[in-house]
Amino acid sequence: MSRPPAPFSQFVLKVHSRCDLSCDHCYVYEHADTSWRGKPRTVSERVLAATADRIAEHALAHRLTAVHVVLHGGEPLLAGPVVLRRAAELLRAALPPGCALDLRIHTNGVQLSERFLDLFAELDVKVGISLDGDRAANDRHRRYADGRSSHAKVLAAVELLRRPAYRHLYAGLLCTIDVENDPVAVYDALVALAPPRIDFLLPHATWDDPPKRPAGAGPAPYADWLLTIHRRWTAQGRPVPVRIFDSVHRTLRGRSSLTESLGLDPADLVVIETDGTLEQADSLKTAYDGAPETGFDVFAHTLDQVAGHPGMMERQSGLAGLSADCRSCPVVRSCGGGLYAHRYRSGRGFDNPSVFCGDLMKLITTVRDRVAPVSTVPAQPGPAEGALSEAQLAELAAGHGSAGTVLALATAQLGLTRRLLAALSAGAPEPWSLLTELDGTAPDALDATLGHPYVRAWAVRCLDRDPGADLGGFAELAAAAALRAGREFELPVPVRSGAVHLPTLGRVEVGGAGEAVLRGGKDGFTVRDVEVGWDDPDGGPWQPVRRVALPGGWTLALEDTDPQRDSHQWPVTDRLTEDELLAWTGGLREAWELLGRDLPEHAAGLRAGLGTLTPLRPGPAGRDVSAAARQAFGAVGIARPGTAPILALLLAHEFNHVKLGAVLDFHDLHDPADDRLFHAPWRPDPRPLEGLLQGTYAHLAVTEFWATRVRAYAGLDSPAAAHAHTQHTTWHAHTTTAVETLLSSGSLTPVGTRFVQGMQSSTALRQTPPSGPGPRSAAYGARGSGNCSAAYGARGSGNCDADLEQGDRRVDGQALSQ
């Protein structure tokens, strides 16, 4: 089965085609391609508007939830504030509702000023800076045309970014490797600037123009250079994320890469030049003159047309697009053949290994064989670092999971969250210090805070540079944990949309933006002259998280304050009104009664592991919608349906997604390299293997729900009874077919095979629902189960699991702890 082109989600928009430095390793001006000479210096309003429209058109057609745009050059700051403002405004205004814009600028830094940073703070533009290390390293290549050093001005730019007012804009540092530079000096100079991330890039080279290899340096000097840094980095506890090292760790475990230079993930980037022409990656400029050209432009062509360009298709073809030597290489799934441009050789095109092949082999195999633990807040992992026993996996395979098993999942997820925070901690030393102190003095308060589902969602957004996430979340977490512990403290916290947010506790309206100092104690806290006591009523500046206490000791938070809760494909509601809160409370109590009576094995796991429900807005035409985010264990999102039975169904269905996502964080159930698409009986579009597995597992709960409806209507001759039988027959057939597809895929691991066989046995048991007494059926009919079943059967099931199945990146806890 041929795979359709992946939609573009990353765009490099050239806003200026010239530069104020004369770096001799620059791929734009110093390599084979000379097309820059014919480009306009500055992008025009017409090009900006057409670009915004094309990106918006593409986002709408492919239902993208976010697009990532980098303003680039040349040197983009030369375009000036007016052009940069216009670019941001047009891009943001054009995107369809529900699609976020992650806007960044990559600069050499010499022009950066408070004027620019004030503009970027207003427009939410993150800033990445190119810096090759200490002065000696940086000045080897990054100089003005007259030979002057640029180092002092770049350092001044970084110091501006590190100011509290601008720190949230600091995206990281990019360093091009020169093996004649001292790797330790380069690394230490970069780490001293406390970047959120460091990118080490191999210099652009091809087989025709190979990279510098100094005499006596050994056969793999670039690997040796990087491995010297890797040793120091791991010995220091990985104080800052390093993209190339993190990508090697991830790809060795079958996960996605964080860079196009490694791994087999399809390329999803397109470049828009200042004249509106659409090109492939800029790195191709190093291959031959005109190499990036596609013949398309933003005025006459859609981005789908560009995606179908042969060059784009080849860069998305994964293993099949590599040379024979690469396909037979033992580390190919990690290396991915290296950067596409680095494979070029005259006469053979790109059908070659990377010119850095030996270096990549040594780097990957050495990192693979090293063991270097990372410094973390001590985790409390489940058995064998999150691994479940065979008995626990068997429980879950049946579609349920006892309270003990679900608690084991929750404990493992808490340990993973702690490791993710450790990977980010270098960017927030003061809050991190408070968190580590609380881990020793008030561990229960810390666990209650870190166990909040959207803590991990925020951490993953930071690691993946997703929009809407910044390291200010550390201060929010530290303040919330310290307040839970009743500790006196003083800490600057971010003000977002006029409010200070405290995960698990609520938010306080203080007005303005920027930062505010929060002073906490045993009885409450003060921030910007707003005093909050724990006994203060809701309705004023303080808006606490409200909780619904249900029979049997289950308390469920209705999360309508946390800014990180928007982690699903469906938009979240604003703060619930009192009437809406009462409606949710009544609906949840009825649904919980139904679950405990008819789906008790689901109820046990829900009570143990589901602590947060995020209210969503209704879908189109009032459609029932629900979602579960892979990175938010313990939470589901639901738009409140009209009846309790449908709410019970959605809770059980979405929590099955939550449980399986947690299993997949620690157990490989399938080969992650299998990129085939498979038919899912409940959807018109084919699904990747993990998507099919997720949907099938969630529909075990759907099948079981309809079995209870058939039993409830036993002995009745009514439309509701007939509908229940139809729905049960349909969902049982769908689930049975999907299980058979999974088992015949050839890509399940031994553990995965046993798990899916358990799902198959569970499905077989529900082929004929048990009969039961009829008296209850009338009650369910009166409460509307016929209507809610019709709603689910007609319009709910095929969409509520889309968030889990579409492109959510899996974070490997082991990769962060080894």
CSV table of C-alpha atoms in Angstrom, one decimal, residues 6-202:
chain,number,residue,atom,x,y,z
A,6,ALA,CA,2.4,13.6,4.7
A,7,PRO,CA,1.0,17.1,5.1
A,8,PHE,CA,3.4,19.9,5.8
A,9,SER,CA,3.3,21.2,9.4
A,10,GLN,CA,6.7,23.1,9.4
A,11,PHE,CA,7.3,26.2,7.2
A,12,VAL,CA,10.5,28.2,6.8
A,13,LEU,CA,9.4,31.7,5.6
A,14,LYS,CA,12.3,33.8,4.2
A,15,VAL,CA,11.6,37.4,5.1
A,16,HIS,CA,15.0,38.8,4.0
A,17,SER,CA,17.5,37.2,1.5
A,18,ARG,CA,20.7,39.0,2.6
A,19,CYS,CA,22.9,38.8,5.7
A,20,ASP,CA,25.0,41.2,7.8
A,21,LEU,CA,27.6,38.5,8.5
A,22,SER,CA,29.9,36.7,6.1
A,23,CYS,CA,30.1,33.2,7.6
A,24,ASP,CA,32.3,31.1,5.4
A,25,HIS,CA,30.3,27.9,6.2
A,26,CYS,CA,26.9,29.3,5.2
A,27,TYR,CA,24.9,27.0,3.0
A,28,VAL,CA,23.0,29.9,1.4
A,29,TYR,CA,25.8,32.1,0.2
A,30,GLU,CA,28.9,29.9,0.2
A,31,HIS,CA,27.8,26.6,-1.3
A,32,ALA,CA,26.7,25.4,-4.8
A,33,ASP,CA,23.3,27.2,-5.0
A,34,THR,CA,23.4,30.8,-6.2
A,35,SER,CA,19.6,31.4,-6.5
A,36,TRP,CA,19.8,34.0,-3.7
A,37,ARG,CA,21.2,36.5,-6.1
A,38,GLY,CA,17.9,36.7,-7.9
A,39,LYS,CA,15.6,36.9,-4.9
A,40,PRO,CA,14.1,40.2,-3.6
A,41,ARG,CA,15.9,41.4,-0.5
A,42,THR,CA,12.7,41.7,1.5
A,43,VAL,CA,9.5,39.8,1.3
A,44,SER,CA,6.6,41.8,0.0
A,45,GLU,CA,3.1,42.2,1.5
A,46,ARG,CA,1.7,40.2,-1.5
A,47,VAL,CA,4.0,37.2,-0.7
A,48,LEU,CA,3.2,37.3,3.0
A,49,ALA,CA,-0.6,37.4,2.3
A,50,ALA,CA,-0.5,34.6,-0.2
A,51,THR,CA,1.8,32.5,2.1
A,52,ALA,CA,-0.6,32.9,5.0
A,53,ASP,CA,-3.6,31.9,2.8
A,54,ARG,CA,-1.7,28.8,1.5
A,55,ILE,CA,-0.8,27.7,5.0
A,56,ALA,CA,-4.3,28.2,6.3
A,57,GLU,CA,-5.7,26.3,3.3
A,58,HIS,CA,-3.4,23.4,4.0
A,59,ALA,CA,-4.2,23.4,7.7
A,60,LEU,CA,-7.9,23.4,7.1
A,61,ALA,CA,-7.7,20.6,4.4
A,62,HIS,CA,-5.6,18.4,6.7
A,63,ARG,CA,-7.3,19.4,10.0
A,64,LEU,CA,-3.9,20.4,11.5
A,65,THR,CA,-4.0,21.4,15.1
A,66,ALA,CA,-0.8,23.4,14.9
A,67,VAL,CA,1.6,24.7,12.3
A,68,HIS,CA,5.2,25.7,13.0
A,69,VAL,CA,6.6,28.7,11.1
A,70,VAL,CA,10.2,29.9,11.3
A,71,LEU,CA,11.0,33.4,10.1
A,72,HIS,CA,14.4,33.0,8.4
A,73,GLY,CA,16.8,34.5,5.9
A,74,GLY,CA,19.5,35.5,5.2
A,75,GLU,CA,19.2,37.5,8.4
A,76,PRO,CA,15.5,37.9,9.2
A,77,LEU,CA,16.0,40.9,11.5
A,78,LEU,CA,17.1,42.9,8.5
A,79,ALA,CA,13.5,42.8,7.3
A,80,GLY,CA,12.7,45.3,10.2
A,81,PRO,CA,9.9,45.4,12.8
A,82,VAL,CA,7.2,46.5,10.3
A,83,VAL,CA,7.6,43.4,8.0
A,84,LEU,CA,8.0,41.0,10.9
A,85,ARG,CA,4.9,42.3,12.6
A,86,ARG,CA,2.9,42.0,9.4
A,87,ALA,CA,4.1,38.5,8.8
A,88,ALA,CA,3.0,37.4,12.3
A,89,GLU,CA,-0.4,39.2,12.0
A,90,LEU,CA,-1.2,37.7,8.6
A,91,LEU,CA,-0.2,34.2,9.5
A,92,ARG,CA,-2.2,34.3,12.8
A,93,ALA,CA,-5.3,35.9,11.3
A,94,ALA,CA,-5.5,33.4,8.4
A,95,LEU,CA,-5.3,30.1,10.3
A,96,PRO,CA,-8.6,28.3,10.9
A,97,PRO,CA,-10.1,28.0,14.4
A,98,GLY,CA,-8.5,25.2,16.4
A,99,CYS,CA,-5.1,25.5,14.6
A,100,ALA,CA,-2.4,27.0,16.7
A,101,LEU,CA,0.6,29.0,15.4
A,102,ASP,CA,4.0,28.2,16.7
A,103,LEU,CA,6.0,31.2,15.4
A,104,ARG,CA,9.7,31.5,15.7
A,105,ILE,CA,12.6,33.5,14.3
A,106,HIS,CA,16.1,32.2,13.8
A,107,THR,CA,18.8,35.0,13.9
A,108,ASN,CA,22.5,35.5,14.1
A,109,GLY,CA,21.7,37.9,17.0
A,110,VAL,CA,23.8,40.8,16.1
A,111,GLN,CA,20.8,43.1,15.4
A,112,LEU,CA,18.7,41.8,18.3
A,113,SER,CA,17.5,44.6,20.6
A,114,GLU,CA,14.8,45.4,23.2
A,115,ARG,CA,12.7,46.9,20.4
A,116,PHE,CA,12.6,43.6,18.6
A,117,LEU,CA,12.1,41.6,21.8
A,118,ASP,CA,9.2,43.8,22.9
A,119,LEU,CA,7.6,43.1,19.5
A,120,PHE,CA,8.2,39.4,19.8
A,121,ALA,CA,6.8,39.4,23.3
A,122,GLU,CA,3.7,41.1,22.0
A,123,LEU,CA,3.4,38.6,19.0
A,124,ASP,CA,4.5,35.5,20.9
A,125,VAL,CA,7.6,34.8,18.6
A,126,LYS,CA,10.2,32.5,20.1
A,127,VAL,CA,13.9,33.4,19.3
A,128,GLY,CA,16.7,30.9,18.3
A,129,ILE,CA,20.2,32.2,18.0
A,130,SER,CA,23.2,30.8,16.1
A,131,LEU,CA,26.4,30.7,18.2
A,132,ASP,CA,29.3,28.3,17.6
A,133,GLY,CA,30.7,28.4,21.2
A,134,ASP,CA,33.3,30.5,22.9
A,135,ARG,CA,34.9,33.5,21.1
A,136,ALA,CA,37.7,31.4,19.5
A,137,ALA,CA,35.2,28.9,18.1
A,138,ASN,CA,32.6,31.4,17.0
A,139,ASP,CA,35.1,33.7,15.2
A,140,ARG,CA,36.5,30.9,13.2
A,141,HIS,CA,33.5,31.3,10.8
A,142,ARG,CA,31.0,33.8,12.1
A,143,ARG,CA,32.5,37.2,11.3
A,144,TYR,CA,31.6,40.4,9.5
A,145,ALA,CA,32.7,40.7,5.9
A,146,ASP,CA,35.6,42.9,7.0
A,147,GLY,CA,36.8,40.3,9.5
A,148,ARG,CA,35.5,41.8,12.7
A,149,SER,CA,34.2,39.5,15.4
A,150,SER,CA,30.5,39.1,16.0
A,151,HIS,CA,30.9,37.3,19.3
A,152,ALA,CA,30.3,40.2,21.7
A,153,LYS,CA,27.1,41.3,20.0
A,154,VAL,CA,25.7,37.7,20.0
A,155,LEU,CA,26.5,37.3,23.7
A,156,ALA,CA,24.7,40.7,24.3
A,157,ALA,CA,21.7,39.4,22.4
A,158,VAL,CA,21.6,36.2,24.5
A,159,GLU,CA,21.8,38.2,27.7
A,160,LEU,CA,18.9,40.3,26.6
A,161,LEU,CA,16.9,37.1,26.0
A,162,ARG,CA,17.8,35.8,29.5
A,163,ARG,CA,16.2,38.8,31.2
A,164,PRO,CA,13.0,37.8,33.1
A,165,ALA,CA,10.8,39.9,30.7
A,166,TYR,CA,12.1,38.0,27.7
A,167,ARG,CA,13.2,34.6,29.0
A,168,HIS,CA,10.0,32.9,27.8
A,169,LEU,CA,11.0,33.8,24.2
A,170,TYR,CA,14.4,32.1,24.4
A,171,ALA,CA,14.1,29.0,22.1
A,172,GLY,CA,17.7,27.8,22.2
A,173,LEU,CA,21.1,27.9,20.6
A,174,LEU,CA,22.3,26.5,17.3
A,175,CYS,CA,26.0,25.5,16.9
A,176,THR,CA,27.6,24.3,13.7
A,177,ILE,CA,30.3,21.8,14.4
A,178,ASP,CA,34.0,22.5,13.5
A,179,VAL,CA,36.2,19.7,14.7
A,180,GLU,CA,39.1,22.0,15.0
A,181,ASN,CA,37.3,23.7,17.9
A,182,ASP,CA,37.7,22.4,21.4
A,183,PRO,CA,34.4,20.5,22.0
A,184,VAL,CA,34.5,20.9,25.8
A,185,ALA,CA,35.1,24.7,25.5
A,186,VAL,CA,32.3,25.0,23.0
A,187,TYR,CA,29.9,23.0,25.1
A,188,ASP,CA,30.7,24.8,28.3
A,189,ALA,CA,30.3,28.2,26.7
A,190,LEU,CA,26.9,27.3,25.4
A,191,VAL,CA,25.7,25.7,28.6
A,192,ALA,CA,26.8,28.8,30.6
A,193,LEU,CA,24.2,30.7,28.7
A,194,ALA,CA,21.4,28.5,30.1
A,195,PRO,CA,19.6,27.8,26.8
A,196,PRO,CA,16.4,25.8,26.8
A,197,ARG,CA,18.0,23.6,24.1
A,198,ILE,CA,21.2,23.2,22.1
A,199,ASP,CA,21.4,22.0,18.5
A,200,PHE,CA,24.7,20.8,17.3
A,201,LEU,CA,24.7,20.6,13.5
A,202,LEU,CA,27.1,18.7,11.2
